Short mmCIF file of C-alpha atoms in Angstrom, two decimals:
data_model
loop_
_atom_site.label_atom_id
_atom_site.label_comp_id
_atom_site.label_asym_id
_atom_site.label_seq_id
_atom_site.Cartn_x
_atom_site.Cartn_y
_atom_site.Cartn_z
CA UNK A 1 92.25 86.98 125.51
CA UNK A 2 93.45 89.13 122.59
CA UNK A 3 91.92 92.54 122.19
CA UNK A 4 89.41 92.70 119.38
CA UNK A 5 89.83 95.26 116.66
CA UNK A 6 87.04 97.86 116.54
CA UNK A 7 84.32 97.21 114.01
CA UNK A 8 84.75 99.66 111.09
CA UNK A 9 82.01 102.23 110.61
CA UNK A 10 80.97 101.24 107.11
CA UNK A 11 78.01 103.62 107.09
CA UNK A 12 80.33 106.60 107.44
CA UNK A 13 82.88 105.13 105.04
CA UNK A 14 80.26 104.45 102.34
CA UNK A 15 78.82 107.95 102.74
CA UNK A 16 82.27 109.50 102.30
CA UNK A 17 82.98 107.47 99.17
CA UNK A 18 79.54 108.28 97.81
CA UNK A 19 80.40 111.99 98.10
CA UNK A 20 83.85 111.26 96.55
CA UNK A 21 85.71 112.89 99.44
CA UNK A 22 88.99 111.93 101.09
CA UNK A 23 89.30 112.03 104.87
CA UNK A 24 91.06 115.43 104.88
CA UNK A 25 88.40 116.81 102.54
CA UNK A 26 85.61 115.68 104.90
CA UNK A 27 87.37 117.35 107.83
CA UNK A 28 88.05 120.57 105.90
CA UNK A 29 84.50 120.81 104.58
CA UNK A 30 83.02 120.14 108.03
CA UNK A 31 85.23 122.82 109.59
CA UNK A 32 83.70 125.33 107.17
CA UNK A 33 80.16 124.50 108.25
CA UNK A 34 78.46 127.22 110.36
CA UNK A 35 77.53 124.60 112.95
CA UNK A 36 81.17 124.27 114.01
CA UNK A 37 81.59 127.99 114.62
CA UNK A 38 80.34 127.57 118.20
CA UNK A 39 81.96 124.19 118.88
CA UNK A 40 84.29 124.16 121.89
CA UNK A 41 85.99 120.89 120.93
CA UNK A 42 88.25 122.33 118.25
CA UNK A 43 88.50 121.64 114.54
CA UNK A 44 88.16 118.22 112.97
CA UNK A 45 91.13 116.65 111.23
CA UNK A 46 91.77 113.57 109.14
CA UNK A 47 92.81 111.57 112.21
CA UNK A 48 89.38 112.17 113.73
CA UNK A 49 87.70 111.02 110.54
CA UNK A 50 89.93 107.95 110.49
CA UNK A 51 89.00 107.07 114.07
CA UNK A 52 85.31 107.39 113.18
CA UNK A 53 85.72 105.00 110.26
CA UNK A 54 87.70 102.56 112.41
CA UNK A 55 84.80 102.45 114.87
CA UNK A 56 86.81 104.10 117.64
CA UNK A 57 84.41 107.06 117.78
CA UNK A 58 80.71 106.35 117.57
CA UNK A 59 79.00 107.95 120.53
CA UNK A 60 79.49 111.01 122.66
CA UNK A 61 80.16 113.41 119.80
CA UNK A 62 78.96 116.97 120.33
CA UNK A 63 75.86 118.12 118.39
CA UNK A 64 77.87 120.74 116.47
CA UNK A 65 80.22 118.15 115.01
CA UNK A 66 77.36 115.79 114.23
CA UNK A 67 75.47 118.54 112.37
CA UNK A 68 78.55 119.54 110.38
CA UNK A 69 79.36 115.97 109.34
CA UNK A 70 75.76 115.27 108.38
CA UNK A 71 75.73 118.38 106.18
CA UNK A 72 78.97 117.44 104.44
CA UNK A 73 77.96 113.81 103.84
CA UNK A 74 74.44 114.65 102.72
CA UNK A 75 72.42 112.86 105.41
CA UNK A 76 69.74 114.15 107.76
CA UNK A 77 70.25 111.79 110.68
CA UNK A 78 73.62 111.10 112.31
CA UNK A 79 72.57 107.47 112.69
CA UNK A 80 72.77 107.18 108.89
CA UNK A 81 76.54 107.59 109.19
CA UNK A 82 76.90 105.43 112.29
CA UNK A 83 77.11 108.28 114.82
CA UNK A 84 74.98 109.11 117.84
CA UNK A 85 75.05 111.91 120.39
CA UNK A 86 74.49 109.60 123.38
CA UNK A 87 77.66 108.31 125.04
CA UNK A 88 78.13 104.56 124.89
CA UNK A 89 81.49 104.47 126.58
CA UNK A 90 83.73 106.95 128.37
CA UNK A 91 85.35 109.42 126.00
CA UNK A 92 87.51 112.44 126.49
CA UNK A 93 85.52 115.57 127.15
CA UNK A 94 88.48 117.86 126.53
CA UNK A 95 89.63 118.51 123.00
CA UNK A 96 92.35 116.17 121.83
CA UNK A 97 95.61 118.07 121.57
CA UNK A 98 97.57 117.46 118.45
CA UNK A 99 100.93 116.01 119.32
CA UNK A 100 103.77 118.38 118.60
CA UNK A 101 106.44 116.69 116.53
CA UNK A 102 109.90 117.71 115.51
CA UNK A 103 108.69 118.17 111.94
CA UNK A 104 105.36 119.95 111.65
CA UNK A 105 103.32 121.23 108.77
CA UNK A 106 104.20 124.79 109.74
CA UNK A 107 107.91 124.02 109.43
CA UNK A 108 107.41 123.77 105.70
CA UNK A 109 104.89 126.57 105.23
CA UNK A 110 101.98 124.33 104.36
CA UNK A 111 98.37 123.95 105.35
CA UNK A 112 96.13 120.92 105.61
CA UNK A 113 94.70 119.23 102.54
CA UNK A 114 92.34 121.60 100.78
CA UNK A 115 89.98 120.12 98.21
CA UNK A 116 90.19 121.78 94.82
CA UNK A 117 86.67 123.11 95.09
CA UNK A 118 87.69 125.20 98.11
CA UNK A 119 91.08 126.31 96.79
CA UNK A 120 91.50 130.07 96.69
CA UNK A 121 92.07 131.71 93.30
CA UNK A 122 95.75 132.15 92.47
CA UNK A 123 97.71 134.63 90.47
CA UNK A 124 98.51 133.59 86.93
CA UNK A 125 102.12 132.41 86.84
CA UNK A 126 104.54 134.16 84.56
CA UNK A 127 107.26 132.91 82.23
CA UNK A 128 106.95 129.50 80.61
CA UNK A 129 103.79 128.00 82.10
CA UNK A 130 100.40 129.58 81.55
CA UNK A 131 97.28 128.24 83.22
CA UNK A 132 94.79 130.13 81.11
CA UNK A 133 92.01 127.72 80.23
CA UNK A 134 89.80 127.73 77.14
CA UNK A 135 87.11 130.36 76.71
CA UNK A 136 84.17 129.66 78.98
CA UNK A 137 86.10 127.24 81.17
CA UNK A 138 86.05 128.09 84.87
CA UNK A 139 87.98 126.22 87.52
CA UNK A 140 90.03 123.06 87.40
CA UNK A 141 89.00 119.77 85.80
CA UNK A 142 88.41 118.14 89.18
CA UNK A 143 85.66 120.66 89.93
CA UNK A 144 83.76 119.40 86.88
CA UNK A 145 84.61 115.70 86.95
CA UNK A 146 86.32 114.62 90.18
CA UNK A 147 89.19 112.15 89.69
CA UNK A 148 88.16 108.58 90.30
CA UNK A 149 89.04 107.27 93.74
CA UNK A 150 91.70 104.55 93.69
CA UNK A 151 89.62 102.70 96.30
CA UNK A 152 86.58 102.96 94.04
CA UNK A 153 88.57 101.60 91.09
CA UNK A 154 89.75 98.67 93.20
CA UNK A 155 86.26 97.87 94.46
CA UNK A 156 84.74 98.09 91.00
CA UNK A 157 87.50 96.21 89.20
CA UNK A 158 89.23 93.86 91.66
CA UNK A 159 90.79 91.88 88.83
CA UNK A 160 93.19 94.70 88.01
CA UNK A 161 94.82 94.56 91.44
CA UNK A 162 96.81 91.34 91.16
CA UNK A 163 93.55 89.35 91.25
CA UNK A 164 92.91 90.26 94.88
CA UNK A 165 89.29 90.46 96.06
CA UNK A 166 87.99 93.96 96.68
CA UNK A 167 87.58 93.21 100.37
CA UNK A 168 91.36 92.76 100.69
CA UNK A 169 92.15 96.35 99.77
CA UNK A 170 94.69 97.84 102.21
CA UNK A 171 94.28 101.63 102.30
CA UNK A 172 97.04 104.19 102.30
CA UNK A 173 97.54 105.68 105.79
CA UNK A 174 98.91 109.24 105.57
CA UNK A 175 99.17 109.53 109.36
CA UNK A 176 101.80 106.77 109.32
CA UNK A 177 104.25 108.94 107.35
CA UNK A 178 105.14 111.62 109.87
CA UNK A 179 107.10 109.59 112.43
CA UNK A 180 109.43 107.88 109.90
CA UNK A 181 109.92 111.20 108.10
CA UNK A 182 110.88 112.89 111.37
CA UNK A 183 113.32 110.10 112.22
CA UNK A 184 114.92 110.35 108.80
CA UNK A 185 115.18 114.14 108.90
CA UNK A 186 116.80 114.04 112.34
CA UNK A 187 119.35 111.60 110.99
CA UNK A 188 118.42 108.79 113.36
CA UNK A 189 120.45 105.72 112.46
CA UNK A 190 119.42 102.13 112.95
CA UNK A 191 121.78 99.29 113.83
CA UNK A 192 122.72 96.99 110.99
CA UNK A 193 121.27 93.47 111.01
CA UNK A 194 123.79 91.21 112.68
CA UNK A 195 121.75 88.70 114.65
CA UNK A 196 121.06 86.11 111.92
CA UNK A 197 124.28 86.09 109.89
CA UNK A 198 124.77 83.06 107.69
CA UNK A 199 128.07 81.46 106.80
CA UNK A 200 128.03 82.55 103.14
CA UNK A 201 130.61 85.19 102.25
CA UNK A 202 129.30 87.98 100.00
CA UNK A 203 131.66 89.70 97.56
CA UNK A 204 131.45 92.07 94.61
CA UNK A 205 130.66 89.19 92.23
CA UNK A 206 127.46 88.41 94.13
CA UNK A 207 126.57 92.09 94.25
CA UNK A 208 127.09 92.60 90.50
CA UNK A 209 124.92 89.59 89.67
CA UNK A 210 122.10 90.86 91.89
CA UNK A 211 122.41 94.38 90.47
CA UNK A 212 122.01 93.09 86.91
CA UNK A 213 118.97 91.06 87.93
CA UNK A 214 117.39 94.10 89.62
CA UNK A 215 117.92 96.26 86.53
CA UNK A 216 116.37 93.56 84.36
CA UNK A 217 113.30 93.51 86.62
CA UNK A 218 113.04 97.30 86.38
CA UNK A 219 113.12 97.14 82.59
CA UNK A 220 110.43 94.45 82.52
CA UNK A 221 108.25 96.48 84.88
CA UNK A 222 108.51 99.62 82.74
CA UNK A 223 107.45 97.71 79.67
CA UNK A 224 104.83 95.25 80.90
CA UNK A 225 103.48 96.62 84.18
CA UNK A 226 103.37 95.08 87.62
CA UNK A 227 101.01 92.20 86.92
CA UNK A 228 103.56 90.40 84.75
CA UNK A 229 106.58 90.91 87.00
CA UNK A 230 105.48 91.21 90.63
CA UNK A 231 105.99 87.52 91.46
CA UNK A 232 109.55 87.70 90.13
CA UNK A 233 110.27 90.76 92.27
CA UNK A 234 108.85 89.01 95.34
CA UNK A 235 111.05 85.96 94.67
CA UNK A 236 114.08 88.23 94.19
CA UNK A 237 113.49 89.83 97.61
CA UNK A 238 112.77 86.53 99.37
CA UNK A 239 115.87 84.66 98.19
CA UNK A 240 118.79 86.60 96.63
CA UNK A 241 118.28 89.85 98.56
CA UNK A 242 117.76 88.08 101.87
CA UNK A 243 120.88 86.03 101.23
CA UNK A 244 122.87 89.21 100.53
CA UNK A 245 121.61 91.02 103.61
CA UNK A 246 122.33 88.19 106.05
CA UNK A 247 125.61 86.99 104.55
CA UNK A 248 129.11 87.97 105.68
CA UNK A 249 130.10 91.10 103.76
CA UNK A 250 133.62 91.28 102.38
CA UNK A 251 134.30 94.86 103.48
CA UNK A 252 132.30 98.05 104.00
CA UNK A 253 132.10 98.76 100.27
CA UNK A 254 130.35 95.43 99.68
CA UNK A 255 127.97 96.08 102.57
CA UNK A 256 127.04 99.47 101.11
CA UNK A 257 126.28 97.92 97.71
CA UNK A 258 124.26 95.12 99.32
CA UNK A 259 122.04 97.64 101.06
CA UNK A 260 121.70 99.68 97.88
CA UNK A 261 120.34 96.61 96.08
CA UNK A 262 118.03 95.74 98.99
CA UNK A 263 116.62 99.27 99.05
CA UNK A 264 116.20 99.25 95.27
CA UNK A 265 114.33 95.95 95.36
CA UNK A 266 111.93 97.22 98.04
CA UNK A 267 111.42 100.47 96.12
CA UNK A 268 110.57 98.49 92.98
CA UNK A 269 108.17 96.28 94.97
CA UNK A 270 106.49 99.43 96.28
CA UNK A 271 106.14 100.90 92.82
CA UNK A 272 104.65 97.64 91.58
CA UNK A 273 102.15 97.70 94.43
CA UNK A 274 101.14 101.21 93.33
CA UNK A 275 100.78 99.92 89.78
CA UNK A 276 98.57 97.12 91.10
CA UNK A 277 96.25 99.43 93.07
CA UNK A 278 97.55 98.11 96.41
CA UNK A 279 98.30 101.48 97.98
CA UNK A 280 98.71 100.32 101.57
CA UNK A 281 101.09 97.56 100.51
CA UNK A 282 103.11 100.12 98.54
CA UNK A 283 103.36 102.32 101.61
CA UNK A 284 104.74 99.41 103.65
CA UNK A 285 107.36 98.58 101.01
CA UNK A 286 108.48 102.22 100.77
CA UNK A 287 108.75 102.59 104.56
CA UNK A 288 110.69 99.32 104.75
CA UNK A 289 113.06 100.65 102.10
CA UNK A 290 113.40 103.90 104.04
CA UNK A 291 114.40 101.97 107.17
CA UNK A 292 117.09 100.19 105.13
CA UNK A 293 118.51 103.54 103.99
CA UNK A 294 118.73 104.55 107.65
CA UNK A 295 120.61 101.34 108.46
CA UNK A 296 123.09 102.02 105.66
CA UNK A 297 123.18 105.83 106.00
CA UNK A 298 122.10 106.30 102.38
CA UNK A 299 120.60 109.79 102.66
CA UNK A 300 120.28 110.29 98.91
CA UNK A 301 118.08 107.25 98.34
CA UNK A 302 116.17 108.07 101.53
CA UNK A 303 115.30 111.52 100.19
CA UNK A 304 114.02 109.91 97.00
CA UNK A 305 111.86 107.43 98.89
CA UNK A 306 110.34 110.14 101.06
CA UNK A 307 109.88 112.91 98.54
CA UNK A 308 109.28 111.05 95.30
CA UNK A 309 107.98 107.56 96.13
CA UNK A 310 105.85 108.42 99.18
CA UNK A 311 105.13 111.94 97.92
CA UNK A 312 103.69 110.62 94.66
CA UNK A 313 101.77 107.90 96.51
CA UNK A 314 100.15 110.44 98.83
CA UNK A 315 99.24 112.60 95.84
CA UNK A 316 97.67 109.70 93.92
CA UNK A 317 95.67 108.66 96.99
CA UNK A 318 94.12 112.13 97.36
CA UNK A 319 96.41 113.68 99.98
CA UNK A 320 98.32 116.41 98.10
CA UNK A 321 99.45 118.32 101.17
CA UNK A 322 100.92 115.13 102.65
CA UNK A 323 102.72 114.57 99.37
CA UNK A 324 103.96 118.14 99.47
CA UNK A 325 105.20 117.69 103.02
CA UNK A 326 107.12 114.53 102.14
CA UNK A 327 108.77 116.22 99.15
CA UNK A 328 109.71 119.26 101.22
CA UNK A 329 111.18 117.08 103.96
CA UNK A 330 113.10 115.11 101.35
CA UNK A 331 114.56 118.34 99.97
CA UNK A 332 115.44 119.61 103.44
CA UNK A 333 117.41 116.48 104.26
CA UNK A 334 119.27 116.13 100.96
CA UNK A 335 123.00 115.60 101.36
CA UNK A 336 125.37 118.02 99.64
CA UNK A 337 126.45 115.36 97.14
CA UNK A 338 122.89 114.64 95.94
CA UNK A 339 122.67 114.62 92.12
CA UNK A 340 120.93 117.47 90.33
CA UNK A 341 118.43 115.05 88.82
CA UNK A 342 117.17 114.19 92.31
CA UNK A 343 116.64 117.89 93.04
CA UNK A 344 114.68 118.13 89.77
CA UNK A 345 112.59 115.07 90.62
CA UNK A 346 111.67 116.43 94.06
CA UNK A 347 110.70 119.80 92.61
CA UNK A 348 108.48 118.01 90.08
CA UNK A 349 106.59 116.28 92.91
CA UNK A 350 106.24 119.61 94.70
CA UNK A 351 104.80 121.12 91.52
CA UNK A 352 102.32 118.25 91.13
CA UNK A 353 101.08 118.73 94.68
CA UNK A 354 100.71 122.49 94.30
CA UNK A 355 98.77 121.95 91.07
CA UNK A 356 96.39 119.54 92.77
CA UNK A 357 95.89 122.10 95.56
CA UNK A 358 95.11 124.78 92.97
CA UNK A 359 98.19 126.94 93.66
CA UNK A 360 99.20 127.82 90.11
CA UNK A 361 101.90 130.33 91.00
CA UNK A 362 103.77 127.98 93.36
CA UNK A 363 103.39 125.17 90.84
CA UNK A 364 104.95 127.24 88.07
CA UNK A 365 107.83 128.30 90.30
CA UNK A 366 108.53 124.69 91.28
CA UNK A 367 108.50 123.54 87.66
CA UNK A 368 110.97 126.20 86.57
CA UNK A 369 113.26 125.30 89.47
CA UNK A 370 113.10 121.64 88.51
CA UNK A 371 113.95 122.47 84.91
CA UNK A 372 117.04 124.39 85.99
CA UNK A 373 118.27 121.52 88.16
CA UNK A 374 117.71 119.00 85.36
CA UNK A 375 119.61 121.19 82.90
CA UNK A 376 122.53 121.57 85.32
CA UNK A 377 122.73 117.80 85.73
CA UNK A 378 122.73 117.07 81.99
CA UNK A 379 125.46 114.57 81.16
CA UNK A 380 126.46 113.93 84.77
CA UNK A 381 126.41 110.51 86.38
CA UNK A 382 123.17 109.52 88.08
CA UNK A 383 122.05 106.53 90.20
CA UNK A 384 120.30 103.76 88.29
CA UNK A 385 117.15 104.11 90.43
CA UNK A 386 116.54 107.61 89.07
CA UNK A 387 117.92 107.10 85.57
CA UNK A 388 114.39 107.22 84.15
CA UNK A 389 113.95 110.92 84.98
CA UNK A 390 114.75 112.59 81.67
CA UNK A 391 113.39 115.79 80.07
CA UNK A 392 110.57 113.65 78.65
CA UNK A 393 109.54 112.56 82.15
CA UNK A 394 109.65 116.15 83.34
CA UNK A 395 107.33 117.02 80.44
CA UNK A 396 105.01 114.29 81.71
CA UNK A 397 104.94 115.92 85.16
CA UNK A 398 104.32 119.34 83.58
CA UNK A 399 101.43 117.92 81.55
CA UNK A 400 99.76 116.51 84.66
CA UNK A 401 100.21 119.85 86.44
CA UNK A 402 98.68 121.82 83.59
CA UNK A 403 95.80 119.37 83.31
CA UNK A 404 95.01 119.74 87.00
CA UNK A 405 95.13 123.53 86.65
CA UNK A 406 92.89 123.56 83.57
CA UNK A 407 95.51 124.82 81.09
CA UNK A 408 94.74 122.28 78.40
CA UNK A 409 96.65 123.82 75.52
CA UNK A 410 99.87 123.69 77.54
CA UNK A 411 99.03 120.22 78.86
CA UNK A 412 98.57 118.89 75.33
CA UNK A 413 101.86 120.42 74.17
CA UNK A 414 103.77 118.91 77.10
CA UNK A 415 102.21 115.47 76.81
CA UNK A 416 103.26 115.35 73.15
CA UNK A 417 106.81 116.11 74.25
CA UNK A 418 106.60 113.37 76.87
CA UNK A 419 105.27 110.72 74.47
CA UNK A 420 107.89 111.59 71.86
CA UNK A 421 110.75 111.22 74.33
CA UNK A 422 109.71 108.29 76.51
CA UNK A 423 110.44 105.53 74.00
CA UNK A 424 108.34 102.77 72.50
CA UNK A 425 109.30 100.26 75.18
CA UNK A 426 107.66 102.20 78.02
CA UNK A 427 104.17 101.00 77.17
CA UNK A 428 102.63 101.77 80.56
CA UNK A 429 103.84 105.37 80.49
CA UNK A 430 102.62 105.77 76.90
CA UNK A 431 99.18 104.43 77.86
CA UNK A 432 98.84 106.80 80.82
CA UNK A 433 100.05 109.84 78.89
CA UNK A 434 97.88 109.10 75.86
CA UNK A 435 94.81 108.77 78.09
CA UNK A 436 95.74 112.05 79.79
CA UNK A 437 96.03 113.67 76.35
CA UNK A 438 92.56 112.38 75.46
CA UNK A 439 91.06 113.70 78.71
CA UNK A 440 92.60 117.11 78.08
CA UNK A 441 91.18 117.19 74.56
CA UNK A 442 87.74 116.28 75.92
CA UNK A 443 87.90 119.04 78.53
CA UNK A 444 88.85 121.50 75.79
CA UNK A 445 85.85 120.42 73.68
CA UNK A 446 87.71 118.40 71.01
CA UNK A 447 85.60 115.29 71.53
CA UNK A 448 86.28 113.55 68.21
CA UNK A 449 90.05 113.81 68.62
CA UNK A 450 89.72 112.80 72.27
CA UNK A 451 87.99 109.58 71.23
CA UNK A 452 90.64 108.89 68.60
CA UNK A 453 93.40 109.30 71.18
CA UNK A 454 91.31 107.30 73.62
CA UNK A 455 91.39 104.29 71.30
CA UNK A 456 95.18 104.52 71.22
CA UNK A 457 95.26 104.62 75.02
CA UNK A 458 93.00 101.56 75.25
CA UNK A 459 95.24 99.61 72.88
CA UNK A 460 98.35 100.54 74.85
CA UNK A 461 96.77 99.76 78.23
CA UNK A 462 95.59 96.38 76.94
CA UNK A 463 99.22 95.47 76.22
CA UNK A 464 100.16 95.88 79.88
CA UNK A 465 99.18 94.36 83.21
CA UNK A 466 99.08 97.78 84.85
CA UNK A 467 96.21 98.86 87.08
CA UNK A 468 97.41 102.48 86.77
CA UNK A 469 96.96 102.33 83.00
CA UNK A 470 93.49 100.82 83.39
CA UNK A 471 92.60 103.44 86.00
CA UNK A 472 93.65 106.26 83.66
CA UNK A 473 91.46 104.86 80.88
CA UNK A 474 88.61 104.58 83.39
CA UNK A 475 89.19 108.24 84.27
CA UNK A 476 88.99 109.13 80.57
CA UNK A 477 85.67 107.29 80.41
CA UNK A 478 84.44 109.42 83.32
CA UNK A 479 85.71 112.61 81.66
CA UNK A 480 83.62 111.78 78.58
CA UNK A 481 80.35 111.45 80.52
CA UNK A 482 79.14 114.94 79.45
CA UNK A 483 79.42 113.78 75.81
CA UNK A 484 78.22 110.19 76.18
CA UNK A 485 75.34 110.68 73.72
CA UNK A 486 77.67 111.49 70.82
CA UNK A 487 78.42 108.79 68.28
CA UNK A 488 82.20 108.81 68.73
CA UNK A 489 81.93 108.41 72.51
CA UNK A 490 79.43 105.56 72.14
CA UNK A 491 81.84 103.84 69.75
CA UNK A 492 84.77 104.37 72.14
CA UNK A 493 82.83 102.89 75.07
CA UNK A 494 81.96 99.85 72.96
CA UNK A 495 85.64 99.52 72.05
CA UNK A 496 86.66 99.72 75.71
CA UNK A 497 84.06 97.09 76.57
CA UNK A 498 85.55 94.61 74.10
CA UNK A 499 89.25 95.51 74.46
CA UNK A 500 89.72 96.64 78.08
CA UNK A 501 86.54 95.74 80.02
CA UNK A 502 88.22 96.36 83.39
CA UNK A 503 88.10 100.10 82.62
CA UNK A 504 84.28 100.18 82.59
#
């Protein structure tokens, strides 16, 4: 008889979402509670919180942990979050020891996820990036209006996630990143697929045709968003890519190109899953692509998948220190021949994660380092999968950093640079950046201009099938809550309701 999966603890899960906390944030906040000062079972971590939500921990928890979790989640009785002190089944009485891995957080000088509200004050960075906010503004934007949870967006607006029902949401699992990252950093190789070879011979003509098709799909995705293209990408992986992988390769050079296309297709599928709000599906695609780079010994693309693709995904899902760790591991394993633009891209992700963690000085340092790498690589040849990363895209990353740190004047300057350089065909990027610009204006008190820019963002998002664009407009709507009684905000909400109802 197959083993039944544990029943999820929806009481705990709902309480966490109601407080708008990620799993690491619940653990960190609980560890700061006085009740845990005398606990002999050690600190809580996100894995513990995950096991609680999966129903694997329900009884036998010590009173100190119960009290701390109740305080953090705003309940009086542990039963309200599906926990009881009485044991219902044998559990370990000794504290669970964290498994020591070859790559640990300490190896990269990082700490666990720290919610912005608990982040320690930082020195003001020098040189080009200032994080001085407007007069009277204290703290980062997320302390005033927390960013909307991607899970919450999916539950509220299931239609924006490839028409999947909200109950089908597959969550991002940060704990699943460490083992593949360690294997990649160690240089573990995987045997090439040889067991199911077909009789079709694959040559450079087949590879060139597939490469052109993949680039065409990338261009369509940038312009229209995932909703319009995802079925074509799935068909491309199921038929042409599978045929390339399992055919007879006419030499090692052909094999290398075949794997490059297969990795690129999986990376694009992962990005489209992100753009559809399917974070867990995106994680699976990225990890599949990473395994293909290990089969083909493509360290450069592997570093990109770890540090940029998975790093950004972890950041967007509310796990900035996991994103930081992936980017740092990607940098550590870069081959000597890696292009300068990849160095710049990794440093941009590092900066984004530091900004979300509230570390302004480290963020500024990372941004300046990324700028230097991008300048050094100007005019040099770059892989097609990172060809998008131009000075305009770096400005986009800077704008997001400055917004997270509360430096709205700098954020607005950088987002203008980004919009000017991205190009009219990148509608999704224009929608996201314009909505970010509007949110920054609202946080700085320029409500009328924020609403004007907000209308532009709504129009752009309505031209795409991108859940990320819709989510960013929804975030703008949340950022305008303090001003929702003003006439311009009322008009904007009415406009969103008629033009982009999924954002309400």
